[in-house]
Short mmCIF file of C-alpha atoms in Angstrom, two decimals:
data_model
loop_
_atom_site.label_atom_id
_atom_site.label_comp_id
_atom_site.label_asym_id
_atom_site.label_seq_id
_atom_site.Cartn_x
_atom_site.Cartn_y
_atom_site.Cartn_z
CA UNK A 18 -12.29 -74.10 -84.88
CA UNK A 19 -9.39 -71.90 -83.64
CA UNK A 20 -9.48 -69.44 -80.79
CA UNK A 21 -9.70 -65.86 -82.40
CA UNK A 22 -6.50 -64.66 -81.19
CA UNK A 23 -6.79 -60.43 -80.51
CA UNK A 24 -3.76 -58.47 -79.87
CA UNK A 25 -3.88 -54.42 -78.02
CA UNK A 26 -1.49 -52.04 -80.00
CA UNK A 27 -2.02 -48.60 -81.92
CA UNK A 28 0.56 -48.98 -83.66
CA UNK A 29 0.04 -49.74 -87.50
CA UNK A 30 3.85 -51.18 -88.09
CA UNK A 31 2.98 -53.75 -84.83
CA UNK A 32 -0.48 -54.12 -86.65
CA UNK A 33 1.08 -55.73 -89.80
CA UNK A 34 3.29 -57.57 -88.26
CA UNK A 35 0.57 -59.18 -85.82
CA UNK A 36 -1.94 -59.25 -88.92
CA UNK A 37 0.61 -61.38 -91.14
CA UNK A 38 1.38 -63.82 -88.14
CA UNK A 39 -2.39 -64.84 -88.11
CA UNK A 40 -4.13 -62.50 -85.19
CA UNK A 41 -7.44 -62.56 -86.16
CA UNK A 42 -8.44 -59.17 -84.38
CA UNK A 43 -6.33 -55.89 -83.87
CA UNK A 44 -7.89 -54.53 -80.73
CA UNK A 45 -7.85 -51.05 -80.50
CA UNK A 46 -8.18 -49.87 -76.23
CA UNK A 47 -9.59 -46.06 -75.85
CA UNK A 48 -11.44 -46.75 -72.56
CA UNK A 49 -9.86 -44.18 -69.98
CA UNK A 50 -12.08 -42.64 -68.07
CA UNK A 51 -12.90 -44.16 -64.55
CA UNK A 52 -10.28 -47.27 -65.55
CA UNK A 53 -7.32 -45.50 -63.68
CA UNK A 54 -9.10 -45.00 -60.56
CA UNK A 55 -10.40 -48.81 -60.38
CA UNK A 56 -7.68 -50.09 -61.40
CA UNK A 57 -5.24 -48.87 -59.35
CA UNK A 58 -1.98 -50.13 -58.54
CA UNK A 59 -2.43 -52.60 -60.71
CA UNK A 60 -0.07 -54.26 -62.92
CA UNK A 61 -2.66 -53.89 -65.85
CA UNK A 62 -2.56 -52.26 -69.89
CA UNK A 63 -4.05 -48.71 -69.77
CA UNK A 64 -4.12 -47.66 -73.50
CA UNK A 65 -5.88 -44.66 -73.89
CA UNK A 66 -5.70 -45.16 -77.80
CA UNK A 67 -7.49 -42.82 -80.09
CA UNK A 68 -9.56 -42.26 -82.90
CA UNK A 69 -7.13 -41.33 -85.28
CA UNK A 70 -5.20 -44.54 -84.05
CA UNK A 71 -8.39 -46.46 -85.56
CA UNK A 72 -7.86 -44.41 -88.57
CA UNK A 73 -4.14 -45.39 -88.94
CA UNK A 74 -4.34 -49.08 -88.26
CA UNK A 75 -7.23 -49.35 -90.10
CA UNK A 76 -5.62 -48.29 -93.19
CA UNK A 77 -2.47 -50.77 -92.06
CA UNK A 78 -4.47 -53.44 -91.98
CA UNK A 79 -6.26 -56.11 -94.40
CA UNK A 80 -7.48 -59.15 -93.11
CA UNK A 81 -7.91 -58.65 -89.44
CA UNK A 82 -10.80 -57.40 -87.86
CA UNK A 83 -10.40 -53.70 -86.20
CA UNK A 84 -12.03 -54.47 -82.63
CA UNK A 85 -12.73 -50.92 -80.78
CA UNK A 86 -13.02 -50.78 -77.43
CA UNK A 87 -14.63 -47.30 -76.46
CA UNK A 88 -15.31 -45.69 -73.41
CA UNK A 89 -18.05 -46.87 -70.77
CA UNK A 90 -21.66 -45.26 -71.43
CA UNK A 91 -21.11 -41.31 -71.02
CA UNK A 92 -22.35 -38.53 -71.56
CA UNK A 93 -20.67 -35.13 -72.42
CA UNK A 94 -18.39 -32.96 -70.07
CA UNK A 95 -15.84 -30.34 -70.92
CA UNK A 96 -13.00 -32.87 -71.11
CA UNK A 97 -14.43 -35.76 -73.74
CA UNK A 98 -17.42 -35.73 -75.61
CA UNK A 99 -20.38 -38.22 -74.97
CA UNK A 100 -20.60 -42.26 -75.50
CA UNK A 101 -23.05 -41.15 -79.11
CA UNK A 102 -20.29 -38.88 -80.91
CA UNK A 103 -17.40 -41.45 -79.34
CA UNK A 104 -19.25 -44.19 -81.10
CA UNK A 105 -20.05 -42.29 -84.23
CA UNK A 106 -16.09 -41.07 -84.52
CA UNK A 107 -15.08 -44.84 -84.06
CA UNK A 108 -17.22 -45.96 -86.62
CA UNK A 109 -16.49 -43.69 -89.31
CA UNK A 110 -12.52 -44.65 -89.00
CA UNK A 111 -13.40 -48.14 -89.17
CA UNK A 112 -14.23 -49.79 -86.55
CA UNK A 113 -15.72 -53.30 -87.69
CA UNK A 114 -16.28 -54.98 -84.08
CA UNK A 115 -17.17 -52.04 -81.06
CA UNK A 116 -16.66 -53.06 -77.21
CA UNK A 117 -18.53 -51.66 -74.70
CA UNK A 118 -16.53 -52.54 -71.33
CA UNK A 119 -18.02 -51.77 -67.36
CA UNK A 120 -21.31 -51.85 -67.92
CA UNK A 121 -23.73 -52.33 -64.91
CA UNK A 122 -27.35 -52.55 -66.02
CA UNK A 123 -29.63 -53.31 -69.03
CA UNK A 124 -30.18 -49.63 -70.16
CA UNK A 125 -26.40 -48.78 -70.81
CA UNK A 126 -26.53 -52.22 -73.03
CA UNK A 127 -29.80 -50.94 -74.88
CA UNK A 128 -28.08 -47.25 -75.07
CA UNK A 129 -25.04 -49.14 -76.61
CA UNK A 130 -26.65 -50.97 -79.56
CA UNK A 131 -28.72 -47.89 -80.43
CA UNK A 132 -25.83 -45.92 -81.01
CA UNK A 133 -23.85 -48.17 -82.91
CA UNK A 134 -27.10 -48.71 -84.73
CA UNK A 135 -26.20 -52.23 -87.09
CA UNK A 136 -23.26 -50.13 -88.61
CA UNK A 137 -20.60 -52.26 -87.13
CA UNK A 138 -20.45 -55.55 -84.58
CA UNK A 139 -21.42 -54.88 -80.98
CA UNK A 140 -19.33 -56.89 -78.30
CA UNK A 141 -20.07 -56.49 -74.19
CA UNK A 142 -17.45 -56.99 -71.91
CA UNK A 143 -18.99 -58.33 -68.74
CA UNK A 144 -16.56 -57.55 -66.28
CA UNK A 145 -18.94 -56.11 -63.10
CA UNK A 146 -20.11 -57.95 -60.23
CA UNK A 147 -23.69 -56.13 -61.48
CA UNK A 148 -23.58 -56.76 -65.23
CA UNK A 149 -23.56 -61.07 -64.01
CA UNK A 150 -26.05 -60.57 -61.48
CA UNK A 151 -28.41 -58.91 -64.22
CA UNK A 152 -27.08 -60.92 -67.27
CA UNK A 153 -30.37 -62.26 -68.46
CA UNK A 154 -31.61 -58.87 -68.99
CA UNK A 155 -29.08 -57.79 -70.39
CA UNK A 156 -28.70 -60.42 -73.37
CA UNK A 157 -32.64 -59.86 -74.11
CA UNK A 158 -31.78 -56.67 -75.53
CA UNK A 159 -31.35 -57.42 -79.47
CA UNK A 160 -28.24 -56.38 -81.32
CA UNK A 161 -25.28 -58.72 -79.30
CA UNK A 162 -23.07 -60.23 -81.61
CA UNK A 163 -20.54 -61.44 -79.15
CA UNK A 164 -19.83 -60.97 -76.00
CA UNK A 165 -16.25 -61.26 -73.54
CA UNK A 166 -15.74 -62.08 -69.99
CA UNK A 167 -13.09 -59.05 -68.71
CA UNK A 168 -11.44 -60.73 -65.45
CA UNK A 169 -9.30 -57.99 -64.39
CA UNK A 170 -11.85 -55.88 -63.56
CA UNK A 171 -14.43 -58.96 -62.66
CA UNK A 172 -12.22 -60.19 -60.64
CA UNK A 173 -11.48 -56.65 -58.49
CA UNK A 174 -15.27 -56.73 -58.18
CA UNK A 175 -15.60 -60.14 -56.47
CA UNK A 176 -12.78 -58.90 -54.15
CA UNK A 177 -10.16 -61.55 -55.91
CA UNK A 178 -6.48 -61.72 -55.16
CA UNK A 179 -5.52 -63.47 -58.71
CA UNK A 180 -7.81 -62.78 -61.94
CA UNK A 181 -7.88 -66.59 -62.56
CA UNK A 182 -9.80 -67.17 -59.15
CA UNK A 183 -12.73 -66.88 -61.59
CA UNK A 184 -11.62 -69.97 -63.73
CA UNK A 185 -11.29 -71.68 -60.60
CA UNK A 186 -13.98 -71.43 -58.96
CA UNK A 187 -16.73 -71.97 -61.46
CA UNK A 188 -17.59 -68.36 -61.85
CA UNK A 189 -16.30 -68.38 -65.53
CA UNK A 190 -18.23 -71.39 -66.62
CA UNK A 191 -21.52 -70.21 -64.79
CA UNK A 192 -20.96 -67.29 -67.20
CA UNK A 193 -20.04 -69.29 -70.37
CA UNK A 194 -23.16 -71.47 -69.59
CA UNK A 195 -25.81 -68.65 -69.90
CA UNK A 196 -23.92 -67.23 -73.21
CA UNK A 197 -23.89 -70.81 -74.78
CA UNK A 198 -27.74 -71.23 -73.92
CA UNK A 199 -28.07 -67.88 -76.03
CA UNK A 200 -25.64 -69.13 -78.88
CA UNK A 201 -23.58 -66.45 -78.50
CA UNK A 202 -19.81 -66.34 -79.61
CA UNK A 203 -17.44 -66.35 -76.66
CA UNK A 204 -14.71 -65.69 -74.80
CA UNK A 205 -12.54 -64.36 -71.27
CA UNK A 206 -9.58 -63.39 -70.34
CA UNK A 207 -5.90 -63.27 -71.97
CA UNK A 208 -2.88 -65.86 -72.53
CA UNK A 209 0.64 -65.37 -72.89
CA UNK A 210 3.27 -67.47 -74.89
CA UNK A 211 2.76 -71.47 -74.41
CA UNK A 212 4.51 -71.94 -70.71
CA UNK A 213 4.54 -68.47 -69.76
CA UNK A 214 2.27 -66.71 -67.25
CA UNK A 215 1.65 -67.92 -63.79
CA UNK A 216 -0.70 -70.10 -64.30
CA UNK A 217 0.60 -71.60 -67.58
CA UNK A 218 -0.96 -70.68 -71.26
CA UNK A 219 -1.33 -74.00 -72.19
CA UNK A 220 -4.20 -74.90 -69.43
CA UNK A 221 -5.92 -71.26 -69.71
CA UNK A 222 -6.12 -72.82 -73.50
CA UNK A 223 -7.61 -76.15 -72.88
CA UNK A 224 -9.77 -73.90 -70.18
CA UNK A 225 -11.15 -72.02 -73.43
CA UNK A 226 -11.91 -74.90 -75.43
CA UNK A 227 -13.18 -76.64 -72.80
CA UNK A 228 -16.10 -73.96 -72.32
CA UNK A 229 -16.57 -73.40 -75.60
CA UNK A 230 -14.82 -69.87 -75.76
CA UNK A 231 -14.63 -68.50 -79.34
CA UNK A 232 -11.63 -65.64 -78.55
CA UNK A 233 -8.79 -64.48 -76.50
CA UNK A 234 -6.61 -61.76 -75.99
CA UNK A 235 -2.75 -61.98 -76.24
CA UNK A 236 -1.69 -60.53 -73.42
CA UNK A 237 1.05 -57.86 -73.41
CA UNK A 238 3.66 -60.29 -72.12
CA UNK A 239 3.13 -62.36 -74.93
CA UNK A 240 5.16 -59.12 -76.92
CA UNK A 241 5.68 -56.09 -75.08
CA UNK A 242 6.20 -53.40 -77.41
CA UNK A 243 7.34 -51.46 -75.05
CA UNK A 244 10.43 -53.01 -74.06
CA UNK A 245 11.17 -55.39 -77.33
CA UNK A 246 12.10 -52.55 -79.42
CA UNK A 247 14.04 -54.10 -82.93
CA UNK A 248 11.28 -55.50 -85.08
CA UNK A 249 12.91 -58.29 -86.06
CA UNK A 250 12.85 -59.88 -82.81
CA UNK A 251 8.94 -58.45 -82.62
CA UNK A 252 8.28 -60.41 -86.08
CA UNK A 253 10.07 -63.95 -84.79
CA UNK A 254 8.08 -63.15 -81.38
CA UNK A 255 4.52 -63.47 -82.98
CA UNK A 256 5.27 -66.06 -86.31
CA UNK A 257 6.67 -68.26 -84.15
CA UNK A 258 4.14 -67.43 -80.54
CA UNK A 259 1.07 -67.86 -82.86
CA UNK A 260 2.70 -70.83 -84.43
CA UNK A 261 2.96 -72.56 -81.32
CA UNK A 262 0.09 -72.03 -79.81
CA UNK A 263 -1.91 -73.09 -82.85
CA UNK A 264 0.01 -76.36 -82.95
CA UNK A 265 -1.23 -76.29 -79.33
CA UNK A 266 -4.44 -76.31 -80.26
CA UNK A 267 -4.51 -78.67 -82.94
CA UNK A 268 -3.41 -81.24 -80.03
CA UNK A 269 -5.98 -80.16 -77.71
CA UNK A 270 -8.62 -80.82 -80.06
CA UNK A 271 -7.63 -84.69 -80.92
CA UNK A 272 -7.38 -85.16 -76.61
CA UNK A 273 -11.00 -83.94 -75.56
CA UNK A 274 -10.32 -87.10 -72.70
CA UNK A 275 -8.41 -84.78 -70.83
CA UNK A 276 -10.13 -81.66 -70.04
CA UNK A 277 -11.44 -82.96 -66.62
CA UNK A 278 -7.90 -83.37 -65.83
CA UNK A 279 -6.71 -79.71 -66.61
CA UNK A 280 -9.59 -78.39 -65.03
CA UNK A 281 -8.71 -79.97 -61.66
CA UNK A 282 -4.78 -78.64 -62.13
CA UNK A 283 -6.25 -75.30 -62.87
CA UNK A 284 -8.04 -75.19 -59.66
CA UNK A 285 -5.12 -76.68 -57.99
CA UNK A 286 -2.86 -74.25 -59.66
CA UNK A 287 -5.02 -70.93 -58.76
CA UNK A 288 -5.18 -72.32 -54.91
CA UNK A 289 -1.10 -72.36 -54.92
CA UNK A 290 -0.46 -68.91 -56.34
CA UNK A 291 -3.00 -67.11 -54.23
CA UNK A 292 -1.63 -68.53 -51.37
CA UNK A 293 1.51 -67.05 -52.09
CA UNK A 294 -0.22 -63.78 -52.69
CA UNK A 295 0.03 -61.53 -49.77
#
């Protein structure tokens, strides 16, 4: 079965375009508050999308799922309203899959599904040291549909250099283990264009099939939007960066043999760039 492919943008012209390559998920990104201050000097996509971006892609878009990711659990102040009207305003434009990212404990799980209340697809986004320490107790709370290992922000937490540490190290397949024991669908992390990244998209691939991952996010090198301007070259970019890495994948899953072999690059791989990580 494919990797579910996801791809960030609010923009319903890059939605089509993504849509009619074959991403499986338009991922809409309004988490904000708290990300800029953890995040910091970081390299990383901070979004700050919208509800009435939901609104517009949703109408742009056909076959793909709408994946929301919305704020962590809130509650009101005078600048943003709380976590249960954020939710509400989500799901009335159409959300059909809501993330709730930076969670810490059971409760703001259990809060979570009660306000998105069977109307649409709940997905958590473990990506806190706390939310793994206490993920048993977390997944016995009824309601998960899927669930996503975040390693930017996991990765800050365990005091990482390189996101991909995690892969290395055993920390993402520790994690993958307790969601496969709870049949859960799957997945971590994001790949760029086959060859691209620094540790190559082809082994963060045979990484996800080897631990049974389910999705993936394109990451934003894979087409920045914000530098490719001439949608031509945006439409080429994904038909033929989807085409590729599905070909990829058909390969992968004829030459099972193998994935021992990528694992121990990977770790080899990680060990190289973080040594050259000051």
């Amino acid at each position: 079965m494919p990797i579910k492919l996801m791809y960030i943008t609010n923009r319903p012209d890059i939605a089509q375009i993504a849509e009619s390559a074959g991403v499986d998920r338009i991922f809409i990104d309004m988490e904000y508050i708290g990300k800029d201050k953890r995040q910091k000097g970081m390299d990383t996509v901070q979004s700050h999308h919208t509800v009435e971006d939901v609104a517009a892609v949703r109408n742009a878009i056909t076959q793909a799922q709408l994946l929301v990711r919305v704020n962590p659990i809130h509650e009101a102040s005078a600048a943003y309203g709380s976590s249960q009207e954020e939710i509400d305003a989500v799901i009335r434009a159409g959300a059909d899959i809501v993330m709730l990212p930076y969670f810490k404990t059971p409760r703001e799980v259990q809060e979570f599904i009660q306000y998105v209340g069977g109307r649409a697809k709940t997905m958590l986004l473990f990506e806190t040291p706390e939310s793994v320490e206490q993920i048993e107790e977390i997944l016995d709370n009824d309601g998960i549909d899927e669930v996503f290992i975040g390693l930017n922000d996991l990765s800050l937490g365990y005091q990482k250099k390189f996101m991909f540490e995690l892969l290395a190290d055993g920390t993402v397949e520790n994690i993958c283990s307790v969601f496969r024991k709870r049949k859960l669908p799957y997945g971590f992390g994001g790949i760029a264009s086959l060859s691209k990244g620094m540790l190559h998209s082809e082994k963060i691939i045979i990484e996800h099939y080897r631990l049974g991952s389910t999705c993936a996010i394109l990451s934003r090198s894979f087409c920045n939007t914000s530098q490719v301007k001439h949608m031509g070259v945006i439409s080429n970019t994904f038909v033929n960066g989807i085409r590729e890495i599905r070909e990829f994948e058909k390969k992968v899953q004829q030459y099972r043999d193998f994935f021992s072999d990528n694992q121990d690059e990977v770790v080899s791989d990680v060990n190289k760039i973080v040594s050259k990580i000051s």
